[in-house]
Amino acid sequence: MRSNHIILVNEQDEALATMEKLEAHQKGLLHRAFSVFIVNSKNEMLLQQRASGKYHSAGLWTNACCSHPMPGEEVEQAAHRRLQEEMGFDCPVKKLFTFTYQASFDNGLTEHEYDHVFLGTFDGVVIPDEEEVAAYAFYPLAEITRQIRDTPDRFTYWFKVAFPMVTELL
């Protein structure tokens, strides 16, 4: 039950309450989230294509992993947990920045997130969870920039917002 609940926050990321994940997305309430970006030693970024069974943004390309910390879980701890669960590896990560965004989807759900963005470097083997990830690849940053410019509908909303901010810090 705990893993189905997310942390509702205010604009300063102060916890207000917890709520079942789907209900929070139906109501479009601001909640705590995180996004993990991974690069390899060639400065290529790991992207994943979200699995077809995801409740929103299915089939779209995005950063290595993203999710919500569970109640009582530190954000960085949650980032490590989900990186292992979704991509089958873990590595050191550092927090880069936070940002808030709101995006509505065709299925009536709304992401309204206070997103903590982390960056890690990894050159090992990726073993994605097939229920979470349809495909993955490492791409040069210039190629990702070109793809976002030429085919923006292939990428998640939050990735298109965060990617330029991440690349400025690389």
Short mmCIF file of N, CA and C in Angstrom, two decimals:
data_model
loop_
_atom_site.label_atom_id
_atom_site.label_comp_id
_atom_site.label_asym_id
_atom_site.label_seq_id
_atom_site.Cartn_x
_atom_site.Cartn_y
_atom_site.Cartn_z
N MET A 1 0.83 -1.19 0.00
CA MET A 1 0.00 0.00 0.00
C MET A 1 0.87 1.25 0.00
N ARG A 2 1.95 1.23 0.75
CA ARG A 2 2.82 2.38 0.85
C ARG A 2 3.36 2.80 -0.51
N SER A 3 3.70 1.84 -1.37
CA SER A 3 4.31 2.17 -2.65
C SER A 3 3.31 2.79 -3.63
N ASN A 4 2.01 2.68 -3.36
CA ASN A 4 1.00 3.29 -4.21
C ASN A 4 0.66 4.70 -3.78
N HIS A 5 1.30 5.18 -2.73
CA HIS A 5 1.04 6.53 -2.23
C HIS A 5 2.23 7.43 -2.53
N ILE A 6 1.91 8.69 -2.84
CA ILE A 6 2.95 9.67 -3.12
C ILE A 6 2.80 10.84 -2.15
N ILE A 7 3.80 11.70 -2.12
CA ILE A 7 3.86 12.79 -1.15
C ILE A 7 3.40 14.08 -1.81
N LEU A 8 2.30 14.62 -1.32
CA LEU A 8 1.83 15.92 -1.78
C LEU A 8 2.67 16.99 -1.11
N VAL A 9 3.05 18.03 -1.87
CA VAL A 9 3.92 19.08 -1.35
C VAL A 9 3.38 20.45 -1.75
N ASN A 10 3.94 21.48 -1.11
CA ASN A 10 3.65 22.85 -1.54
C ASN A 10 4.78 23.31 -2.47
N GLU A 11 4.76 24.57 -2.87
CA GLU A 11 5.74 25.11 -3.81
C GLU A 11 7.15 25.17 -3.25
N GLN A 12 7.32 24.96 -1.95
CA GLN A 12 8.64 24.91 -1.33
C GLN A 12 9.07 23.47 -1.05
N ASP A 13 8.35 22.51 -1.60
CA ASP A 13 8.62 21.07 -1.43
C ASP A 13 8.46 20.62 0.02
N GLU A 14 7.59 21.29 0.76
CA GLU A 14 7.28 20.86 2.12
C GLU A 14 6.13 19.87 2.05
N ALA A 15 6.30 18.71 2.68
CA ALA A 15 5.28 17.67 2.65
C ALA A 15 4.00 18.14 3.32
N LEU A 16 2.87 17.90 2.65
CA LEU A 16 1.56 18.28 3.19
C LEU A 16 0.74 17.08 3.60
N ALA A 17 0.81 16.02 2.78
CA ALA A 17 0.00 14.83 3.01
C ALA A 17 0.47 13.75 2.05
N THR A 18 -0.13 12.57 2.16
CA THR A 18 0.10 11.54 1.17
C THR A 18 -1.24 11.22 0.50
N MET A 19 -1.15 10.66 -0.69
CA MET A 19 -2.36 10.31 -1.44
C MET A 19 -2.02 9.17 -2.38
N GLU A 20 -3.02 8.38 -2.67
CA GLU A 20 -2.85 7.30 -3.66
C GLU A 20 -2.42 7.94 -4.98
N LYS A 21 -1.44 7.33 -5.65
CA LYS A 21 -0.81 7.91 -6.83
C LYS A 21 -1.80 8.26 -7.94
N LEU A 22 -2.67 7.35 -8.29
CA LEU A 22 -3.61 7.61 -9.38
C LEU A 22 -4.54 8.77 -9.04
N GLU A 23 -5.03 8.81 -7.80
CA GLU A 23 -5.92 9.90 -7.39
C GLU A 23 -5.21 11.25 -7.49
N ALA A 24 -3.95 11.32 -7.06
CA ALA A 24 -3.20 12.58 -7.14
C ALA A 24 -3.04 13.03 -8.59
N HIS A 25 -2.86 12.07 -9.49
CA HIS A 25 -2.72 12.42 -10.91
C HIS A 25 -4.07 12.76 -11.54
N GLN A 26 -5.12 12.18 -11.05
CA GLN A 26 -6.46 12.55 -11.54
C GLN A 26 -6.82 13.97 -11.12
N LYS A 27 -6.40 14.35 -9.91
CA LYS A 27 -6.71 15.68 -9.37
C LYS A 27 -5.66 16.72 -9.74
N GLY A 28 -4.54 16.30 -10.31
CA GLY A 28 -3.49 17.23 -10.71
C GLY A 28 -2.82 17.94 -9.55
N LEU A 29 -2.66 17.25 -8.43
CA LEU A 29 -2.09 17.87 -7.23
C LEU A 29 -0.56 17.83 -7.27
N LEU A 30 0.06 18.90 -6.77
CA LEU A 30 1.51 18.99 -6.73
C LEU A 30 2.08 17.92 -5.80
N HIS A 31 3.05 17.16 -6.32
CA HIS A 31 3.64 16.09 -5.53
C HIS A 31 5.14 15.98 -5.83
N ARG A 32 5.84 15.33 -4.92
CA ARG A 32 7.29 15.17 -5.01
C ARG A 32 7.63 14.07 -6.01
N ALA A 33 8.63 14.33 -6.83
CA ALA A 33 9.08 13.37 -7.82
C ALA A 33 10.59 13.52 -8.02
N PHE A 34 11.14 12.63 -8.82
CA PHE A 34 12.56 12.74 -9.17
C PHE A 34 12.77 12.22 -10.58
N SER A 35 13.83 12.71 -11.19
CA SER A 35 14.26 12.26 -12.52
C SER A 35 15.76 12.00 -12.45
N VAL A 36 16.18 10.84 -12.94
CA VAL A 36 17.59 10.47 -12.95
C VAL A 36 18.09 10.49 -14.39
N PHE A 37 19.14 11.25 -14.61
CA PHE A 37 19.82 11.31 -15.90
C PHE A 37 21.15 10.58 -15.75
N ILE A 38 21.48 9.75 -16.73
CA ILE A 38 22.72 8.98 -16.70
C ILE A 38 23.49 9.26 -17.98
N VAL A 39 24.78 9.52 -17.83
CA VAL A 39 25.68 9.64 -18.97
C VAL A 39 26.79 8.58 -18.81
N ASN A 40 27.40 8.22 -19.94
CA ASN A 40 28.54 7.31 -19.86
C ASN A 40 29.84 8.11 -20.02
N SER A 41 30.96 7.43 -20.03
CA SER A 41 32.25 8.13 -20.09
C SER A 41 32.48 8.80 -21.44
N LYS A 42 31.67 8.47 -22.46
CA LYS A 42 31.75 9.14 -23.76
C LYS A 42 30.84 10.37 -23.80
N ASN A 43 30.23 10.71 -22.68
CA ASN A 43 29.28 11.82 -22.57
C ASN A 43 28.03 11.59 -23.42
N GLU A 44 27.65 10.32 -23.56
CA GLU A 44 26.38 9.97 -24.19
C GLU A 44 25.35 9.78 -23.09
N MET A 45 24.10 10.14 -23.36
CA MET A 45 23.05 10.04 -22.35
C MET A 45 22.21 8.79 -22.57
N LEU A 46 21.90 8.13 -21.46
CA LEU A 46 21.03 6.96 -21.49
C LEU A 46 19.57 7.41 -21.55
N LEU A 47 18.88 6.98 -22.59
CA LEU A 47 17.45 7.23 -22.70
C LEU A 47 16.72 5.91 -22.65
N GLN A 48 15.51 5.96 -22.13
CA GLN A 48 14.64 4.79 -22.15
C GLN A 48 13.34 5.15 -22.86
N GLN A 49 12.79 4.16 -23.54
CA GLN A 49 11.45 4.30 -24.11
C GLN A 49 10.50 3.66 -23.12
N ARG A 50 9.53 4.43 -22.65
CA ARG A 50 8.60 3.93 -21.65
C ARG A 50 7.77 2.78 -22.23
N ALA A 51 7.54 1.77 -21.42
CA ALA A 51 6.78 0.59 -21.85
C ALA A 51 5.35 0.96 -22.23
N SER A 52 4.75 0.13 -23.05
CA SER A 52 3.39 0.40 -23.54
C SER A 52 2.35 0.33 -22.44
N GLY A 53 2.65 -0.31 -21.32
CA GLY A 53 1.69 -0.44 -20.23
C GLY A 53 1.72 0.70 -19.22
N LYS A 54 2.57 1.71 -19.42
CA LYS A 54 2.65 2.82 -18.47
C LYS A 54 1.34 3.61 -18.49
N TYR A 55 0.96 4.18 -17.34
CA TYR A 55 -0.35 4.83 -17.23
C TYR A 55 -0.42 6.17 -17.94
N HIS A 56 0.71 6.76 -18.28
CA HIS A 56 0.74 7.92 -19.19
C HIS A 56 2.11 7.95 -19.87
N SER A 57 2.17 8.65 -20.97
CA SER A 57 3.40 8.81 -21.74
C SER A 57 4.01 7.48 -22.20
N ALA A 58 3.16 6.47 -22.36
CA ALA A 58 3.62 5.16 -22.83
C ALA A 58 4.24 5.30 -24.21
N GLY A 59 5.35 4.61 -24.42
CA GLY A 59 6.01 4.59 -25.71
C GLY A 59 6.90 5.79 -25.99
N LEU A 60 6.90 6.78 -25.11
CA LEU A 60 7.73 7.97 -25.33
C LEU A 60 9.13 7.77 -24.75
N TRP A 61 10.09 8.47 -25.33
CA TRP A 61 11.47 8.42 -24.87
C TRP A 61 11.68 9.46 -23.77
N THR A 62 12.54 9.09 -22.80
CA THR A 62 12.77 9.94 -21.65
C THR A 62 14.12 9.61 -21.01
N ASN A 63 14.41 10.26 -19.89
CA ASN A 63 15.64 10.03 -19.15
C ASN A 63 15.67 8.61 -18.57
N ALA A 64 16.81 8.24 -17.98
CA ALA A 64 17.04 6.87 -17.52
C ALA A 64 15.92 6.35 -16.63
N CYS A 65 15.48 7.13 -15.66
CA CYS A 65 14.32 6.74 -14.86
C CYS A 65 13.76 7.93 -14.13
N CYS A 66 12.51 7.81 -13.74
CA CYS A 66 11.84 8.84 -12.97
C CYS A 66 10.70 8.17 -12.20
N SER A 67 10.36 8.76 -11.08
CA SER A 67 9.30 8.19 -10.26
C SER A 67 9.01 9.13 -9.10
N HIS A 68 8.44 8.55 -8.04
CA HIS A 68 8.07 9.29 -6.85
C HIS A 68 8.64 8.59 -5.63
N PRO A 69 9.21 9.34 -4.68
CA PRO A 69 9.61 8.69 -3.43
C PRO A 69 8.36 8.26 -2.66
N MET A 70 8.51 7.17 -1.95
CA MET A 70 7.42 6.70 -1.10
C MET A 70 7.41 7.53 0.19
N PRO A 71 6.26 7.59 0.86
CA PRO A 71 6.23 8.28 2.16
C PRO A 71 7.31 7.73 3.09
N GLY A 72 8.08 8.62 3.69
CA GLY A 72 9.15 8.23 4.60
C GLY A 72 10.47 7.91 3.91
N GLU A 73 10.53 7.98 2.60
CA GLU A 73 11.73 7.65 1.85
C GLU A 73 12.41 8.95 1.37
N GLU A 74 13.71 9.04 1.56
CA GLU A 74 14.47 10.19 1.06
C GLU A 74 14.48 10.15 -0.47
N VAL A 75 14.53 11.32 -1.09
CA VAL A 75 14.46 11.40 -2.55
C VAL A 75 15.64 10.68 -3.20
N GLU A 76 16.85 10.90 -2.71
CA GLU A 76 18.01 10.23 -3.31
C GLU A 76 17.93 8.72 -3.13
N GLN A 77 17.46 8.26 -1.99
CA GLN A 77 17.28 6.83 -1.76
C GLN A 77 16.29 6.26 -2.79
N ALA A 78 15.20 6.99 -3.05
CA ALA A 78 14.21 6.56 -4.03
C ALA A 78 14.81 6.52 -5.43
N ALA A 79 15.68 7.49 -5.75
CA ALA A 79 16.31 7.51 -7.07
C ALA A 79 17.16 6.26 -7.27
N HIS A 80 17.92 5.87 -6.26
CA HIS A 80 18.72 4.64 -6.36
C HIS A 80 17.82 3.41 -6.49
N ARG A 81 16.76 3.38 -5.71
CA ARG A 81 15.84 2.23 -5.75
C ARG A 81 15.26 2.07 -7.15
N ARG A 82 14.73 3.16 -7.72
CA ARG A 82 14.08 3.07 -9.03
C ARG A 82 15.08 2.83 -10.16
N LEU A 83 16.27 3.36 -10.05
CA LEU A 83 17.29 3.10 -11.07
C LEU A 83 17.57 1.59 -11.12
N GLN A 84 17.67 0.97 -9.97
CA GLN A 84 17.88 -0.48 -9.91
C GLN A 84 16.65 -1.22 -10.43
N GLU A 85 15.47 -0.81 -10.00
CA GLU A 85 14.24 -1.50 -10.41
C GLU A 85 13.97 -1.37 -11.91
N GLU A 86 14.13 -0.18 -12.46
CA GLU A 86 13.79 0.06 -13.87
C GLU A 86 14.90 -0.35 -14.83
N MET A 87 16.16 -0.01 -14.49
CA MET A 87 17.25 -0.19 -15.45
C MET A 87 18.23 -1.30 -15.06
N GLY A 88 18.05 -1.89 -13.88
CA GLY A 88 18.87 -3.03 -13.50
C GLY A 88 20.29 -2.71 -13.07
N PHE A 89 20.55 -1.47 -12.70
CA PHE A 89 21.87 -1.09 -12.19
C PHE A 89 21.70 0.07 -11.22
N ASP A 90 22.77 0.34 -10.48
CA ASP A 90 22.82 1.50 -9.61
C ASP A 90 24.20 2.12 -9.77
N CYS A 91 24.29 3.39 -9.50
CA CYS A 91 25.56 4.10 -9.55
C CYS A 91 25.44 5.34 -8.68
N PRO A 92 26.56 5.95 -8.33
CA PRO A 92 26.47 7.20 -7.57
C PRO A 92 25.75 8.27 -8.40
N VAL A 93 24.93 9.07 -7.72
CA VAL A 93 24.24 10.18 -8.38
C VAL A 93 24.44 11.44 -7.54
N LYS A 94 24.38 12.59 -8.22
CA LYS A 94 24.42 13.85 -7.49
C LYS A 94 23.21 14.67 -7.91
N LYS A 95 22.68 15.41 -6.95
CA LYS A 95 21.52 16.25 -7.24
C LYS A 95 21.99 17.50 -7.97
N LEU A 96 21.30 17.80 -9.09
CA LEU A 96 21.64 18.97 -9.90
C LEU A 96 20.76 20.16 -9.59
N PHE A 97 19.44 19.96 -9.56
CA PHE A 97 18.50 21.06 -9.36
C PHE A 97 17.11 20.49 -9.16
N THR A 98 16.16 21.38 -8.87
CA THR A 98 14.75 21.03 -8.82
C THR A 98 13.99 21.96 -9.75
N PHE A 99 12.84 21.50 -10.22
CA PHE A 99 11.96 22.36 -11.00
C PHE A 99 10.53 21.84 -10.83
N THR A 100 9.59 22.70 -11.11
CA THR A 100 8.18 22.34 -11.02
C THR A 100 7.57 22.45 -12.41
N TYR A 101 6.74 21.48 -12.74
CA TYR A 101 6.03 21.53 -14.02
C TYR A 101 4.65 20.93 -13.86
N GLN A 102 3.80 21.24 -14.82
CA GLN A 102 2.45 20.69 -14.86
C GLN A 102 2.13 20.36 -16.31
N ALA A 103 1.66 19.14 -16.55
CA ALA A 103 1.31 18.70 -17.90
C ALA A 103 0.09 17.79 -17.84
N SER A 104 -0.88 18.07 -18.69
CA SER A 104 -2.10 17.25 -18.77
C SER A 104 -1.98 16.29 -19.94
N PHE A 105 -2.56 15.10 -19.79
CA PHE A 105 -2.47 14.06 -20.80
C PHE A 105 -3.85 13.72 -21.36
N ASP A 106 -3.87 13.09 -22.51
CA ASP A 106 -5.12 12.74 -23.20
C ASP A 106 -6.03 11.83 -22.37
N ASN A 107 -5.44 11.06 -21.46
CA ASN A 107 -6.24 10.12 -20.66
C ASN A 107 -6.86 10.78 -19.42
N GLY A 108 -6.77 12.11 -19.31
CA GLY A 108 -7.37 12.82 -18.19
C GLY A 108 -6.47 12.97 -16.98
N LEU A 109 -5.28 12.39 -17.01
CA LEU A 109 -4.35 12.51 -15.88
C LEU A 109 -3.49 13.76 -16.05
N THR A 110 -3.02 14.27 -14.92
CA THR A 110 -2.15 15.45 -14.92
C THR A 110 -0.94 15.19 -14.04
N GLU A 111 0.23 15.43 -14.61
CA GLU A 111 1.46 15.42 -13.81
C GLU A 111 1.67 16.84 -13.32
N HIS A 112 1.78 17.00 -12.02
CA HIS A 112 2.09 18.30 -11.41
C HIS A 112 3.15 18.00 -10.37
N GLU A 113 4.40 18.16 -10.78
CA GLU A 113 5.49 17.64 -9.98
C GLU A 113 6.49 18.69 -9.54
N TYR A 114 6.97 18.50 -8.33
CA TYR A 114 8.16 19.18 -7.82
C TYR A 114 9.26 18.15 -8.01
N ASP A 115 10.03 18.31 -9.08
CA ASP A 115 10.93 17.28 -9.57
C ASP A 115 12.37 17.56 -9.14
N HIS A 116 12.99 16.57 -8.46
CA HIS A 116 14.38 16.61 -8.06
C HIS A 116 15.18 15.89 -9.14
N VAL A 117 16.15 16.57 -9.74
CA VAL A 117 16.90 16.01 -10.86
C VAL A 117 18.30 15.59 -10.40
N PHE A 118 18.63 14.33 -10.72
CA PHE A 118 19.92 13.73 -10.36
C PHE A 118 20.68 13.34 -11.61
N LEU A 119 22.01 13.29 -11.49
CA LEU A 119 22.88 12.89 -12.57
C LEU A 119 23.88 11.86 -12.07
N GLY A 120 24.07 10.82 -12.87
CA GLY A 120 25.07 9.80 -12.57
C GLY A 120 25.83 9.44 -13.82
N THR A 121 26.98 8.77 -13.62
CA THR A 121 27.79 8.26 -14.73
C THR A 121 27.86 6.75 -14.60
N PHE A 122 27.63 6.06 -15.74
CA PHE A 122 27.59 4.60 -15.72
C PHE A 122 28.06 4.06 -17.06
N ASP A 123 28.95 3.06 -17.03
CA ASP A 123 29.47 2.43 -18.24
C ASP A 123 29.22 0.92 -18.26
N GLY A 124 28.45 0.43 -17.34
CA GLY A 124 28.25 -1.02 -17.24
C GLY A 124 27.07 -1.53 -18.06
N VAL A 125 26.59 -2.69 -17.67
CA VAL A 125 25.50 -3.37 -18.36
C VAL A 125 24.15 -2.88 -17.85
N VAL A 126 23.26 -2.55 -18.78
CA VAL A 126 21.90 -2.14 -18.45
C VAL A 126 20.99 -3.35 -18.62
N ILE A 127 20.19 -3.65 -17.59
CA ILE A 127 19.26 -4.78 -17.63
C ILE A 127 17.87 -4.25 -17.27
N PRO A 128 17.17 -3.68 -18.25
CA PRO A 128 15.89 -3.02 -17.94
C PRO A 128 14.77 -3.99 -17.61
N ASP A 129 13.84 -3.53 -16.79
CA ASP A 129 12.63 -4.26 -16.48
C ASP A 129 11.68 -4.07 -17.66
N GLU A 130 11.30 -5.15 -18.32
CA GLU A 130 10.47 -5.08 -19.53
C GLU A 130 9.09 -4.50 -19.27
N GLU A 131 8.61 -4.57 -18.03
CA GLU A 131 7.31 -3.96 -17.71
C GLU A 131 7.41 -2.44 -17.62
N GLU A 132 8.61 -1.92 -17.44
CA GLU A 132 8.84 -0.48 -17.31
C GLU A 132 9.42 0.14 -18.59
N VAL A 133 10.25 -0.63 -19.28
CA VAL A 133 11.08 -0.09 -20.36
C VAL A 133 10.90 -0.92 -21.63
N ALA A 134 10.51 -0.27 -22.73
CA ALA A 134 10.36 -0.95 -24.02
C ALA A 134 11.69 -1.06 -24.74
N ALA A 135 12.55 -0.05 -24.60
CA ALA A 135 13.86 -0.02 -25.26
C ALA A 135 14.73 1.00 -24.54
N TYR A 136 16.03 0.93 -24.81
CA TYR A 136 16.94 1.92 -24.25
C TYR A 136 18.13 2.07 -25.18
N ALA A 137 18.82 3.19 -25.07
CA ALA A 137 20.02 3.44 -25.87
C ALA A 137 20.78 4.62 -25.28
N PHE A 138 22.08 4.63 -25.50
CA PHE A 138 22.92 5.78 -25.19
C PHE A 138 23.05 6.61 -26.46
N TYR A 139 22.79 7.93 -26.36
CA TYR A 139 22.86 8.83 -27.51
C TYR A 139 23.78 10.00 -27.21
N PRO A 140 24.51 10.47 -28.23
CA PRO A 140 25.26 11.73 -28.05
C PRO A 140 24.28 12.87 -27.77
N LEU A 141 24.70 13.83 -26.96
CA LEU A 141 23.82 14.93 -26.58
C LEU A 141 23.33 15.71 -27.78
N ALA A 142 24.18 15.93 -28.77
CA ALA A 142 23.77 16.67 -29.98
C ALA A 142 22.68 15.93 -30.73
N GLU A 143 22.74 14.61 -30.73
CA GLU A 143 21.70 13.81 -31.41
C GLU A 143 20.37 13.92 -30.67
N ILE A 144 20.41 13.92 -29.35
CA ILE A 144 19.17 14.09 -28.58
C ILE A 144 18.57 15.47 -28.85
N THR A 145 19.41 16.47 -28.85
CA THR A 145 18.94 17.84 -29.14
C THR A 145 18.27 17.88 -30.51
N ARG A 146 18.89 17.25 -31.50
CA ARG A 146 18.32 17.23 -32.86
C ARG A 146 16.99 16.49 -32.88
N GLN A 147 16.92 15.35 -32.20
CA GLN A 147 15.67 14.58 -32.19
C GLN A 147 14.55 15.34 -31.50
N ILE A 148 14.85 16.01 -30.40
CA ILE A 148 13.82 16.81 -29.71
C ILE A 148 13.32 17.92 -30.63
N ARG A 149 14.24 18.57 -31.34
CA ARG A 149 13.87 19.64 -32.26
C ARG A 149 13.01 19.10 -33.42
N ASP A 150 13.42 17.96 -34.01
CA ASP A 150 12.77 17.44 -35.21
C ASP A 150 11.52 16.62 -34.92
N THR A 151 11.50 15.91 -33.80
CA THR A 151 10.37 15.02 -33.47
C THR A 151 10.01 15.13 -31.99
N PRO A 152 9.58 16.30 -31.54
CA PRO A 152 9.34 16.51 -30.11
C PRO A 152 8.26 15.59 -29.52
N ASP A 153 7.33 15.13 -30.33
CA ASP A 153 6.25 14.27 -29.83
C ASP A 153 6.73 12.88 -29.42
N ARG A 154 7.97 12.55 -29.70
CA ARG A 154 8.53 11.25 -29.32
C ARG A 154 9.05 11.24 -27.88
N PHE A 155 9.06 12.42 -27.22
CA PHE A 155 9.68 12.55 -25.90
C PHE A 155 8.66 12.98 -24.85
N THR A 156 8.93 12.59 -23.60
CA THR A 156 8.06 12.99 -22.51
C THR A 156 8.17 14.49 -22.27
N TYR A 157 7.11 15.04 -21.73
CA TYR A 157 7.06 16.47 -21.45
C TYR A 157 8.20 16.89 -20.53
N TRP A 158 8.37 16.18 -19.40
CA TRP A 158 9.36 16.57 -18.41
C TRP A 158 10.78 16.44 -18.95
N PHE A 159 11.02 15.48 -19.81
CA PHE A 159 12.35 15.34 -20.39
C PHE A 159 12.70 16.55 -21.24
N LYS A 160 11.75 17.00 -22.05
CA LYS A 160 12.00 18.17 -22.90
C LYS A 160 12.25 19.43 -22.08
N VAL A 161 11.68 19.51 -20.89
CA VAL A 161 11.92 20.66 -20.01
C VAL A 161 13.29 20.53 -19.32
N ALA A 162 13.60 19.36 -18.79
CA ALA A 162 14.80 19.18 -17.98
C ALA A 162 16.08 19.00 -18.80
N PHE A 163 16.00 18.37 -19.96
CA PHE A 163 17.21 18.05 -20.75
C PHE A 163 18.10 19.27 -20.99
N PRO A 164 17.56 20.42 -21.45
CA PRO A 164 18.44 21.57 -21.67
C PRO A 164 19.12 22.05 -20.39
N MET A 165 18.43 21.98 -19.27
CA MET A 165 19.00 22.42 -18.00
C MET A 165 20.12 21.46 -17.57
N VAL A 166 19.92 20.16 -17.78
CA VAL A 166 20.95 19.18 -17.44
C VAL A 166 22.17 19.38 -18.31
N THR A 167 21.98 19.53 -19.61
CA THR A 167 23.13 19.64 -20.52
C THR A 167 23.95 20.90 -20.24
N GLU A 168 23.32 21.95 -19.74
CA GLU A 168 24.06 23.16 -19.37
C GLU A 168 25.04 22.89 -18.24
N LEU A 169 24.74 21.89 -17.42
CA LEU A 169 25.56 21.58 -16.25
C LEU A 169 26.60 20.49 -16.50
N LEU A 170 26.55 19.88 -17.67
CA LEU A 170 27.52 18.81 -17.98
C LEU A 170 28.87 19.38 -18.36
#
